[in-house]
Short mmCIF file of C-alpha atoms in Angstrom, two decimals:
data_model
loop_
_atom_site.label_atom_id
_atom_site.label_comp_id
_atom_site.label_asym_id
_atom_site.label_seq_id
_atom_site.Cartn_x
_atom_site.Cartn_y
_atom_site.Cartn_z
CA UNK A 2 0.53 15.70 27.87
CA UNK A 3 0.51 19.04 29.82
CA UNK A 4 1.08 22.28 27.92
CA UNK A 5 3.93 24.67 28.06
CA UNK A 6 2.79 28.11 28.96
CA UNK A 7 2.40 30.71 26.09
CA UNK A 8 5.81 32.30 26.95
CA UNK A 9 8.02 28.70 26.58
CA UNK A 10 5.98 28.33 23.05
CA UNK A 11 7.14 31.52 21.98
CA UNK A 12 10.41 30.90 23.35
CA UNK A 13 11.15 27.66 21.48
CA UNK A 14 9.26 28.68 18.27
CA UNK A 15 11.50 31.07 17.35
CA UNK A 16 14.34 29.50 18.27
CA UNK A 17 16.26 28.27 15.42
CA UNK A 18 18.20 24.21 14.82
CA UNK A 19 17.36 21.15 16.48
CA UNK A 20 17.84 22.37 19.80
CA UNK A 21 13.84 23.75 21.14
CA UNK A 22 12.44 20.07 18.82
CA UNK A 23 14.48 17.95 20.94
CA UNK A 24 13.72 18.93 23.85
CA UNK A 25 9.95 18.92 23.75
CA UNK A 26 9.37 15.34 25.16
CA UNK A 27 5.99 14.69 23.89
CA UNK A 28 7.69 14.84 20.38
CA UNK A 29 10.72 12.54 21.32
CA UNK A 30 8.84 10.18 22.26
CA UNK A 31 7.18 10.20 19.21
CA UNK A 32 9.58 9.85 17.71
CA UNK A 33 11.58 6.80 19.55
CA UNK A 34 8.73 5.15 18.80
CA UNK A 35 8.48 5.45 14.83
CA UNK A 36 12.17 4.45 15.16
CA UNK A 37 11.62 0.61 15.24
CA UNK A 38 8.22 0.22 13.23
CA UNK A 39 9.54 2.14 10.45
CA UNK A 40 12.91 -0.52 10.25
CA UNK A 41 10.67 -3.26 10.56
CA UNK A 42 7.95 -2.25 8.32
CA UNK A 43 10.62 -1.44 5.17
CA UNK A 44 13.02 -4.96 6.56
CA UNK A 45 9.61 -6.77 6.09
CA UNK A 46 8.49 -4.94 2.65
CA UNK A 47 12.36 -5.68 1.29
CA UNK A 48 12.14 -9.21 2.55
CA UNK A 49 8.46 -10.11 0.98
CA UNK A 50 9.14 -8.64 -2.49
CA UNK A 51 12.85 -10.85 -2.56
CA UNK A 52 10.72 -13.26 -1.83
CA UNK A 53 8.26 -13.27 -4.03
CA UNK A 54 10.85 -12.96 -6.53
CA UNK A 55 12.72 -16.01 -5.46
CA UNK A 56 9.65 -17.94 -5.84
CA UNK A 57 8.02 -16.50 -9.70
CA UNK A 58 10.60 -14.49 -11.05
CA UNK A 59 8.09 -12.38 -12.27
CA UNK A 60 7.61 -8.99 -12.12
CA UNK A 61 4.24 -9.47 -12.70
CA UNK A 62 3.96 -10.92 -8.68
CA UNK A 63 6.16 -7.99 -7.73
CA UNK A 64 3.41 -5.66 -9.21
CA UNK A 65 0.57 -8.09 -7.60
CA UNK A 66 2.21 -7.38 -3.54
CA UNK A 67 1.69 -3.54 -4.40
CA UNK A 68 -2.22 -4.53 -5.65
CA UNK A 69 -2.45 -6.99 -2.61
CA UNK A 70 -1.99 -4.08 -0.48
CA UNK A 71 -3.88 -1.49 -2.32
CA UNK A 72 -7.17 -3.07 -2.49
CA UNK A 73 -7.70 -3.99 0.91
CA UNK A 74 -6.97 -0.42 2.16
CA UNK A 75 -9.68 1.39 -0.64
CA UNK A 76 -12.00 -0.17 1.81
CA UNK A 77 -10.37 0.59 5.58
CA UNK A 78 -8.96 3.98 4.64
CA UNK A 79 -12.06 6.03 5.45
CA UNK A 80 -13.46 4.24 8.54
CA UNK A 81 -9.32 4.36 9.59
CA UNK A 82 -9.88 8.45 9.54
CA UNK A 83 -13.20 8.02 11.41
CA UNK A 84 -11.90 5.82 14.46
CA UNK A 85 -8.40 8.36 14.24
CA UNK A 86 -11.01 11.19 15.23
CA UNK A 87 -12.41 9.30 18.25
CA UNK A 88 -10.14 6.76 19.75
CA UNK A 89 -6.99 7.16 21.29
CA UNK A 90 -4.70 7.55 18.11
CA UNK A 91 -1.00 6.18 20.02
CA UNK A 92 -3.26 2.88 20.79
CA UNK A 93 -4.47 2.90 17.33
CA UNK A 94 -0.76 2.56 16.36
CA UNK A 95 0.22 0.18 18.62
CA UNK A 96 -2.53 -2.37 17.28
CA UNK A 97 -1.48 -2.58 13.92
CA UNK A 98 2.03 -3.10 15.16
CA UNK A 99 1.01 -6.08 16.78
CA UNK A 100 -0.74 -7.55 13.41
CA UNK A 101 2.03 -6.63 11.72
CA UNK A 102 4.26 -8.36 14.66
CA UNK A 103 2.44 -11.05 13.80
CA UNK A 104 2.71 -11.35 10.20
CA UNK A 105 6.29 -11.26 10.45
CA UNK A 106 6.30 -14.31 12.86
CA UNK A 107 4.00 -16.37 10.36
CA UNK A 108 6.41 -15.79 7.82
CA UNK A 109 9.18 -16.83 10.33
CA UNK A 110 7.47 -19.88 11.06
CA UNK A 111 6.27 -20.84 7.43
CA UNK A 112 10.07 -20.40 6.36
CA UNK A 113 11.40 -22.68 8.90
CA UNK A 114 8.76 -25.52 7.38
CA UNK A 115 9.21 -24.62 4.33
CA UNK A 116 5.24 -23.84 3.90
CA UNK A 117 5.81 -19.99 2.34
CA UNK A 118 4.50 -19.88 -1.19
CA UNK A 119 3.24 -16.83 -3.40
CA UNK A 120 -0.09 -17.57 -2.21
CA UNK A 121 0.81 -16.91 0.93
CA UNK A 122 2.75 -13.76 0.05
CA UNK A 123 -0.48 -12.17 -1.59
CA UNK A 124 -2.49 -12.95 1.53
CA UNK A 125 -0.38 -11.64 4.29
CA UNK A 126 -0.27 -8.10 1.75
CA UNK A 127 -4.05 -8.09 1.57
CA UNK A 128 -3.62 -7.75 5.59
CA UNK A 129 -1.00 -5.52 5.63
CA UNK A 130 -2.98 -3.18 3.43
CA UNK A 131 -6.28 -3.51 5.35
CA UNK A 132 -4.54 -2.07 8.42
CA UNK A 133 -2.20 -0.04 7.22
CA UNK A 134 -4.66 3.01 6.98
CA UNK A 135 -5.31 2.52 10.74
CA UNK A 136 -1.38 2.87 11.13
CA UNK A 137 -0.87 5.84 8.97
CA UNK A 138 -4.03 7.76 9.82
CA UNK A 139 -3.25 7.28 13.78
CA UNK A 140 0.39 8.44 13.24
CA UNK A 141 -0.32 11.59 11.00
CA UNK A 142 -3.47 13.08 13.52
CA UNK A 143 -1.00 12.47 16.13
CA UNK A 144 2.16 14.41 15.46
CA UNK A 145 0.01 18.01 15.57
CA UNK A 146 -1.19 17.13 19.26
CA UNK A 147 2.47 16.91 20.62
CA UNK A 148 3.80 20.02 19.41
CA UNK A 149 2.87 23.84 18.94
CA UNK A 150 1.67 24.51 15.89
CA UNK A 151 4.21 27.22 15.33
CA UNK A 152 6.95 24.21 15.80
CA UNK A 153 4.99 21.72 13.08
CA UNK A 154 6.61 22.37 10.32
CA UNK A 155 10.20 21.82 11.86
CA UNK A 156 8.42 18.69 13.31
CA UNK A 157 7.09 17.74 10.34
CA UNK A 158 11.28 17.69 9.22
CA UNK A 159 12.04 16.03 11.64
CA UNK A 160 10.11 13.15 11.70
CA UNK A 161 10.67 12.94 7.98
CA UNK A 162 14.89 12.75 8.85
CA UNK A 163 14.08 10.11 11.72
CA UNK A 164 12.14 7.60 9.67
CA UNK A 165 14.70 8.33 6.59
CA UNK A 166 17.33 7.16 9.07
CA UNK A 167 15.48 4.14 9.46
CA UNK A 168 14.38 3.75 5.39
CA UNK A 169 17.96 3.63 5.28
CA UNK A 170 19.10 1.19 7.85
CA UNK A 171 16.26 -1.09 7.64
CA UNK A 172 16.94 -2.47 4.48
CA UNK A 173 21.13 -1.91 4.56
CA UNK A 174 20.34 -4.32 8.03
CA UNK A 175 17.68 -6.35 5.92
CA UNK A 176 19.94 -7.08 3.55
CA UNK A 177 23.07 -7.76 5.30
CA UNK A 178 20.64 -10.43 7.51
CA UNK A 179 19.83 -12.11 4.65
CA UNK A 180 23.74 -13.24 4.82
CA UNK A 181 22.02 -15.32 7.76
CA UNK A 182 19.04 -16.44 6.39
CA UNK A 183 15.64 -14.93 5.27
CA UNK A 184 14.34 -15.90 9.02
CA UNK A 185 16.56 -13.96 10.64
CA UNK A 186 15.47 -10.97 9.29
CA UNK A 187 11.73 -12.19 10.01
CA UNK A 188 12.44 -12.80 13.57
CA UNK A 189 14.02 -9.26 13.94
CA UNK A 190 11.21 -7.66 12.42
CA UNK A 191 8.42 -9.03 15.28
CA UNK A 192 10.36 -8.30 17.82
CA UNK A 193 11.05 -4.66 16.30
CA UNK A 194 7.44 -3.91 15.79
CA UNK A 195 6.53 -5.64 19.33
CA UNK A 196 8.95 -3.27 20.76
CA UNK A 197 7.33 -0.08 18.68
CA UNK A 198 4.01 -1.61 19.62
CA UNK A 199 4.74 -0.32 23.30
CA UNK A 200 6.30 2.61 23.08
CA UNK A 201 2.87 3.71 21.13
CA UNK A 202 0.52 2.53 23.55
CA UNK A 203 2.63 4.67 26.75
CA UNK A 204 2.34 7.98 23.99
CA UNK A 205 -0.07 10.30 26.11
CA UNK A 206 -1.84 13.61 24.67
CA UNK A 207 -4.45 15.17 26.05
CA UNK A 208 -7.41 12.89 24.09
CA UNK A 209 -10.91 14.43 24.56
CA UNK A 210 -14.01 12.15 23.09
CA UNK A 211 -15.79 13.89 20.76
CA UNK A 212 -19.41 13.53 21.48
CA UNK A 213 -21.17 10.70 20.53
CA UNK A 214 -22.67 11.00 17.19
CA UNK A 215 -24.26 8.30 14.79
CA UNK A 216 -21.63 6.34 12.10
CA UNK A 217 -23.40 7.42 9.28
CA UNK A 218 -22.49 7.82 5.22
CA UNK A 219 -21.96 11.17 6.34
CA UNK A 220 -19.45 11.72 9.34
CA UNK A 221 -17.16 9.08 7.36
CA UNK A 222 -17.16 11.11 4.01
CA UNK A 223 -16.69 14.04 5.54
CA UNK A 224 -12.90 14.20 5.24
CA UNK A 225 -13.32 13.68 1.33
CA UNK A 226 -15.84 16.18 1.48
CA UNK A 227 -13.26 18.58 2.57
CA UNK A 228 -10.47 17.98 0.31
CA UNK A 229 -12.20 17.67 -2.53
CA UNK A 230 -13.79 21.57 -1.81
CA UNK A 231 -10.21 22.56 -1.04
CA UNK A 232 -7.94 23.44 -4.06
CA UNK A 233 -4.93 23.96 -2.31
CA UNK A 234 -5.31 20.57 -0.12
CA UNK A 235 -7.02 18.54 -3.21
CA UNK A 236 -3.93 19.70 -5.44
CA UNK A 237 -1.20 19.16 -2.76
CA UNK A 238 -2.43 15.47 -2.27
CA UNK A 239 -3.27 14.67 -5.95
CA UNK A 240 0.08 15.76 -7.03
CA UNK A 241 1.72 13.09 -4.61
CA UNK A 242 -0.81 10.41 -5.94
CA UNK A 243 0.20 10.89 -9.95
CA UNK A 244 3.73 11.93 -9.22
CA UNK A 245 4.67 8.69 -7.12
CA UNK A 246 1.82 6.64 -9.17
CA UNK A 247 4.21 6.99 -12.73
CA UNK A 248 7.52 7.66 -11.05
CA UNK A 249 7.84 5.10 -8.65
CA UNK A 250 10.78 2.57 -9.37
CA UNK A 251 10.56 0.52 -5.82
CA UNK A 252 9.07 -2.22 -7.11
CA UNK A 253 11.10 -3.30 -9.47
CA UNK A 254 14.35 -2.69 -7.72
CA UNK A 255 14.39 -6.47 -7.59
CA UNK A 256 14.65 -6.88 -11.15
CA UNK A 257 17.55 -4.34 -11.14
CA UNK A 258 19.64 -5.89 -8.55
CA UNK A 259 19.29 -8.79 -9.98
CA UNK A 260 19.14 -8.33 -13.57
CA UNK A 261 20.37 -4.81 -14.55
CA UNK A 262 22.43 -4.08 -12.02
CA UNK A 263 23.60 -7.85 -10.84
CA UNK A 264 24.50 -6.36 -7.03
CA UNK A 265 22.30 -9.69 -5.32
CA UNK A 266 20.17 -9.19 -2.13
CA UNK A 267 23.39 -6.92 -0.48
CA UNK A 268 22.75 -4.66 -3.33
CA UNK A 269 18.93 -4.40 -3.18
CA UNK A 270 19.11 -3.34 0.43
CA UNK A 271 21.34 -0.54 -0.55
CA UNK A 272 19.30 0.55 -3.49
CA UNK A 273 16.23 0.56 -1.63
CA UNK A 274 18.22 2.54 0.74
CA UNK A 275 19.44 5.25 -1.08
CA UNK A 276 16.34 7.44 -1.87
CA UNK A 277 16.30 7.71 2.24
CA UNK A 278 20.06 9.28 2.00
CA UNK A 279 18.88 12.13 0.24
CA UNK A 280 15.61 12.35 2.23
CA UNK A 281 17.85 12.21 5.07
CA UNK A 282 19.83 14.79 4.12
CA UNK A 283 17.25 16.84 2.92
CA UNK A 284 15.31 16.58 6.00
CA UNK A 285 17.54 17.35 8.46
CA UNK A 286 18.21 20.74 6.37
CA UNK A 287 14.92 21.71 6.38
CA UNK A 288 14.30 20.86 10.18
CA UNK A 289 17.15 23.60 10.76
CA UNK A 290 15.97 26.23 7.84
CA UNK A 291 12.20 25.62 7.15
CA UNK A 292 11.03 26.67 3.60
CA UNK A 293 9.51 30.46 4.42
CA UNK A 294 8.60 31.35 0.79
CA UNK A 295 7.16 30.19 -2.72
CA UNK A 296 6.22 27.19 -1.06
CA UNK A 297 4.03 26.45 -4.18
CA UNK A 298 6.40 26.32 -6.83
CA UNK A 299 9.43 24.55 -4.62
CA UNK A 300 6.64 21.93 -4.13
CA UNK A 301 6.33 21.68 -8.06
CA UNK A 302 9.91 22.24 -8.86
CA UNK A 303 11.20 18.65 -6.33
CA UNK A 304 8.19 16.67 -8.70
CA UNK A 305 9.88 17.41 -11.32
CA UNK A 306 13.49 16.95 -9.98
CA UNK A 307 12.19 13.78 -8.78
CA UNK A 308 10.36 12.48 -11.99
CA UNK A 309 13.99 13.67 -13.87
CA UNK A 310 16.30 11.90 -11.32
CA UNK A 311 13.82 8.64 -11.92
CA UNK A 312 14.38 8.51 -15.43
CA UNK A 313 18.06 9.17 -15.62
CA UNK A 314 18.12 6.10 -13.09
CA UNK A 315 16.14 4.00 -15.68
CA UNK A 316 18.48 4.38 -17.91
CA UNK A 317 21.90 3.85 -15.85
CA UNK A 318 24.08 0.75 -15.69
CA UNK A 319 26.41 1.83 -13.38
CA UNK A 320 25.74 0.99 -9.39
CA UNK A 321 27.35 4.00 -7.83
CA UNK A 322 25.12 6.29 -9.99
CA UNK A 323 22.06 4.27 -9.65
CA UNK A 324 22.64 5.11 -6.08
CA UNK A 325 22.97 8.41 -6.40
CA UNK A 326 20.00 9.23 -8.43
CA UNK A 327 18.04 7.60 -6.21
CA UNK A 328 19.16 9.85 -3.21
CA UNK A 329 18.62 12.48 -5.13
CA UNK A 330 15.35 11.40 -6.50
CA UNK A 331 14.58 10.74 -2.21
CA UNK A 332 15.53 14.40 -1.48
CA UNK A 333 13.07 15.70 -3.90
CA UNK A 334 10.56 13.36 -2.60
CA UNK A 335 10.79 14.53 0.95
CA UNK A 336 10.75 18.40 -0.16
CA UNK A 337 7.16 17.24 -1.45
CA UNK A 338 6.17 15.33 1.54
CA UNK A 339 7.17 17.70 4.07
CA UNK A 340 5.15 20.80 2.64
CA UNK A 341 1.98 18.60 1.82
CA UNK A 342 2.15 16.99 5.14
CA UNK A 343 2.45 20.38 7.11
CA UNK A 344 -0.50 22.69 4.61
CA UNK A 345 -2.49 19.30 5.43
CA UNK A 346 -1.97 19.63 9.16
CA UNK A 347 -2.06 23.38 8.68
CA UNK A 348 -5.34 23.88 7.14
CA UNK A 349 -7.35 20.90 8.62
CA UNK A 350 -9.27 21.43 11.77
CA UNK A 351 -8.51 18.99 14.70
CA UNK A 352 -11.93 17.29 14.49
CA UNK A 353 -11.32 16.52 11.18
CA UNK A 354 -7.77 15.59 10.97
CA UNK A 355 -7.64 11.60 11.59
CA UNK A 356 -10.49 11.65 8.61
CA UNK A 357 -8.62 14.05 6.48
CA UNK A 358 -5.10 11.98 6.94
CA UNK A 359 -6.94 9.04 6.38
CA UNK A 360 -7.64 10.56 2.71
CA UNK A 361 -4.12 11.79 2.57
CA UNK A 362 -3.51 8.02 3.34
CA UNK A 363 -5.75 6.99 0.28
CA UNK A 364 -3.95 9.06 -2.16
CA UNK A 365 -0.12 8.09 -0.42
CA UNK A 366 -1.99 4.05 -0.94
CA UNK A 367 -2.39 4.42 -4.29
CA UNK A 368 0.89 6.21 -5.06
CA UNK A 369 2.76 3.59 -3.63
CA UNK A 370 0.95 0.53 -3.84
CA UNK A 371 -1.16 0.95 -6.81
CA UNK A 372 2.04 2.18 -8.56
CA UNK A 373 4.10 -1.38 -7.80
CA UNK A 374 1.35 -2.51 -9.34
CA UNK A 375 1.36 -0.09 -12.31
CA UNK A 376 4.98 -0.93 -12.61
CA UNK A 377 4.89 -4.54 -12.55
CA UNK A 378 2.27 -4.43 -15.59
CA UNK A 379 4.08 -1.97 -17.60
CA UNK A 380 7.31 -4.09 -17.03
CA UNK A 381 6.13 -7.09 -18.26
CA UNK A 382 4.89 -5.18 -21.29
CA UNK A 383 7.73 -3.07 -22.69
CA UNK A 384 10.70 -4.62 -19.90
CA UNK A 385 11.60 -2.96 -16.49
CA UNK A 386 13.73 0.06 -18.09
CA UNK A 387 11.47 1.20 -20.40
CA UNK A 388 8.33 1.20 -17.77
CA UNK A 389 10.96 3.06 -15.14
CA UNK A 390 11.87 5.84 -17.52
CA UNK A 391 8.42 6.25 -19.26
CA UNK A 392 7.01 6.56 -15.72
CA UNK A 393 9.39 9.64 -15.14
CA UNK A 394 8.43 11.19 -17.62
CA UNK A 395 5.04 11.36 -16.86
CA UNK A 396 5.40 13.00 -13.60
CA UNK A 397 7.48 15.49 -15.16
CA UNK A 398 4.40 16.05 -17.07
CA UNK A 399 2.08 15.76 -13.90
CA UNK A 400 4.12 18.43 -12.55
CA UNK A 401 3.93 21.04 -15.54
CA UNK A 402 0.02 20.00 -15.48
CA UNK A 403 -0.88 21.05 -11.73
CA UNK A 404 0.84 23.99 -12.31
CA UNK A 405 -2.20 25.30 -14.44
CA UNK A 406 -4.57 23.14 -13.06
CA UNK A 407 -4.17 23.87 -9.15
CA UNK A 408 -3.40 28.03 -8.95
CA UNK A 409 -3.91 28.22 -5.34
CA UNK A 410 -1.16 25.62 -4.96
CA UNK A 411 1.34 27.04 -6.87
CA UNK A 412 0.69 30.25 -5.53
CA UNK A 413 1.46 29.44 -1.91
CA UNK A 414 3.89 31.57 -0.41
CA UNK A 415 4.15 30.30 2.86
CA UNK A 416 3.39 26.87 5.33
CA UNK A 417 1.33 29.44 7.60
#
């Protein structure tokens, strides 16, 4: 990309709204692309774990697609970081849109021949977790080459409102395709993340090779190296991982639409959809009036909102206020993501950043994935409401514990 002159950065830095982030085309583009493979990737996530479902009833299986996914990426996560560091990071993208382009079209065609079977489910989430540290490291190194940095934490918002808009409409669409038939939502997810694919690859920054250096143990680790001698980084990252770990509910949204709740496949879409409302909301706020002080303790403060709106949704029969603790529950969420994502950015040097996102990946990994599987376990132990509200709990608890444990953290005053 070519760079603005030091007087136009000024300029749009301290401009205030939407106005100076939307017209900076490096970042639009960025974000047109995440548009697509961010629909397709949570149409294909609501589709698998129905799915699976369908097939076991058993939220056991639900539990096993989050472990499916997690295992495979404890082992691509770090050499993700390394190749985010020296390969073209937009490119890097675009390839594991393609697999995942792929996987959807396997599923399309084992559907149609009626050939799709929980064995099948497990082994198209062991690929989706060996790549998707190659996806997630490529997109987080490349946001902070697009855009001053005196503009990142606005873009940092932003991003987070775009890809809530599509957390929400991918599964509202996933679900009302499902009307059609379970292949139609299939199709429309390859041709979605074929689409995304290629507006990644045409993403241009100004990439400069690093000089050639050995792969050893050493340049790979060297992300982890940094984190973990990092307080404020090491807390910001391992507060997402325990928070999410014990309060996330996703997986077993299933169990409530169909069990709890009794809202069908219509209803799951709109549940999975709701924590994305109040992200949305939430994010667009903050891409207008970024958070200037106590960083620290707002960061601590939406963990514990968030572990509080997850059990008072374990523990609700009614729809509309399921719904609306999980927006609320999604707001909090975001508040967390954006100021972890930007001190990340922030404090990393650019040599180091695809390796130190690809450890921000690790942690996010086992939040999310490892935590369907925590919840699928705990479930089938003590029954989907108890393991929901005992895992809100906990990250209230994680919350009041990184408060003492991480000082620098809570102690932030500012994202700069």
């Amino acid at each position: 990309m070519s760079r603005l002159k030091e007087p136009a950065v000024a300029a749009l830095e301290t401009r205030p709204g939407l106005a100076p982030l939307l017209r900076h085309a490096p970042l639009t583009r960025f974000l047109s692309a995440r548009v697509g493979s961010i629909a397709a990737q949570q149409m294909l996530m609501l589709a698998i774990s129905w799915h699976m479902y369908e097939l076991t009833s058993s939220a056991w299986y639900l539990g096993l697609v989050g472990l499916f996914q997690f295992i495979p990426g404890l082992a691509t996560t770090l050499p993700a970081g390394h190749c985010a560091d020296r390969l073209h990071r937009g490119r890097i993208v675009a390839v594991c849109l393609g697999v995942q382009a792929a996987i959807a079209a396997l599923l399309a065609a084992a559907t149609m021949t009626n050939a799709v079977s929980r064995e099948l489910l497990l082994g198209l989430s062991l690929v989706l977790g060996a790549i998707r540290p190659f996806q997630m490291s490529g997109q987080q190194a490349l946001l902070p080459m697009l855009v001053p940095q005196g503009l990142l934490a606005r873009s940092m918002a932003l991003s987070t409102s775009v890809q809530q808009v599509c957390v929400i409409a991918g599964p509202a669409l996933g679900g009302l395709l499902f009307a059609t038939g379970i292949n139609a939502l299939y199709l429309t997810c390859t041709v979605l993340f074929c689409v995304s694919a290629v507006l990644y690859a045409l993403i241009r920054y100004d990439h400069v090779p690093p000089p050639r250096e050995p792969v050893t143990a050493e340049t790979v680790l060297a992300g982890l190296r940094f984190v973990w001698s990092n307080p404020l980084l090491l807390g910001g990252i391992s507060l997402d991982l325990f928070g999410v770990l014990f309060g996330g509910a996703t997986a077993l949204l299933p169990v409530y639409a169909k069990e709890i709740l009794h809202v069908g496949p219509e209803g799951l879409g709109l549940l999975r959809s709701a924590p994305a409302v109040g992200a949305l909301c939430v994010g667009l706020w903050l891409s207008r009036h970024a958070i200037r002080s106590g960083v620290g303790k707002k960061l601590l403060i939406a963990v514990a909102v968030y572990g509080a709106a997850i059990v008072a949704f374990g523990v609700s029969r009614s729809f509309l206020l399921s719904l609306m603790l999980l927006a609320i529950s999604g707001g909090a969420d975001t508040i967390s993501v954006i100021v972890r994502q930007t001190l990340v950015q922030i404090e990393t040097p650019d040599r180091m950043r695809g390796r130190v996102s690809a450890v921000n990946t690790l942690f996010i990994g086992a939040s999310n994935q490892l935590g369907e599987f925590e919840s699928g376990v705990t479930a089938a132990a003590m029954g989907a409401v108890g393991a929901v509200v005992l895992g809100g709990l906990a990250t209230i608890l994680v919350s009041a514990a990184w408060s003492q444990l991480f000082k620098p953290l809570a102690r932030r005053e500012t994202l700069h």
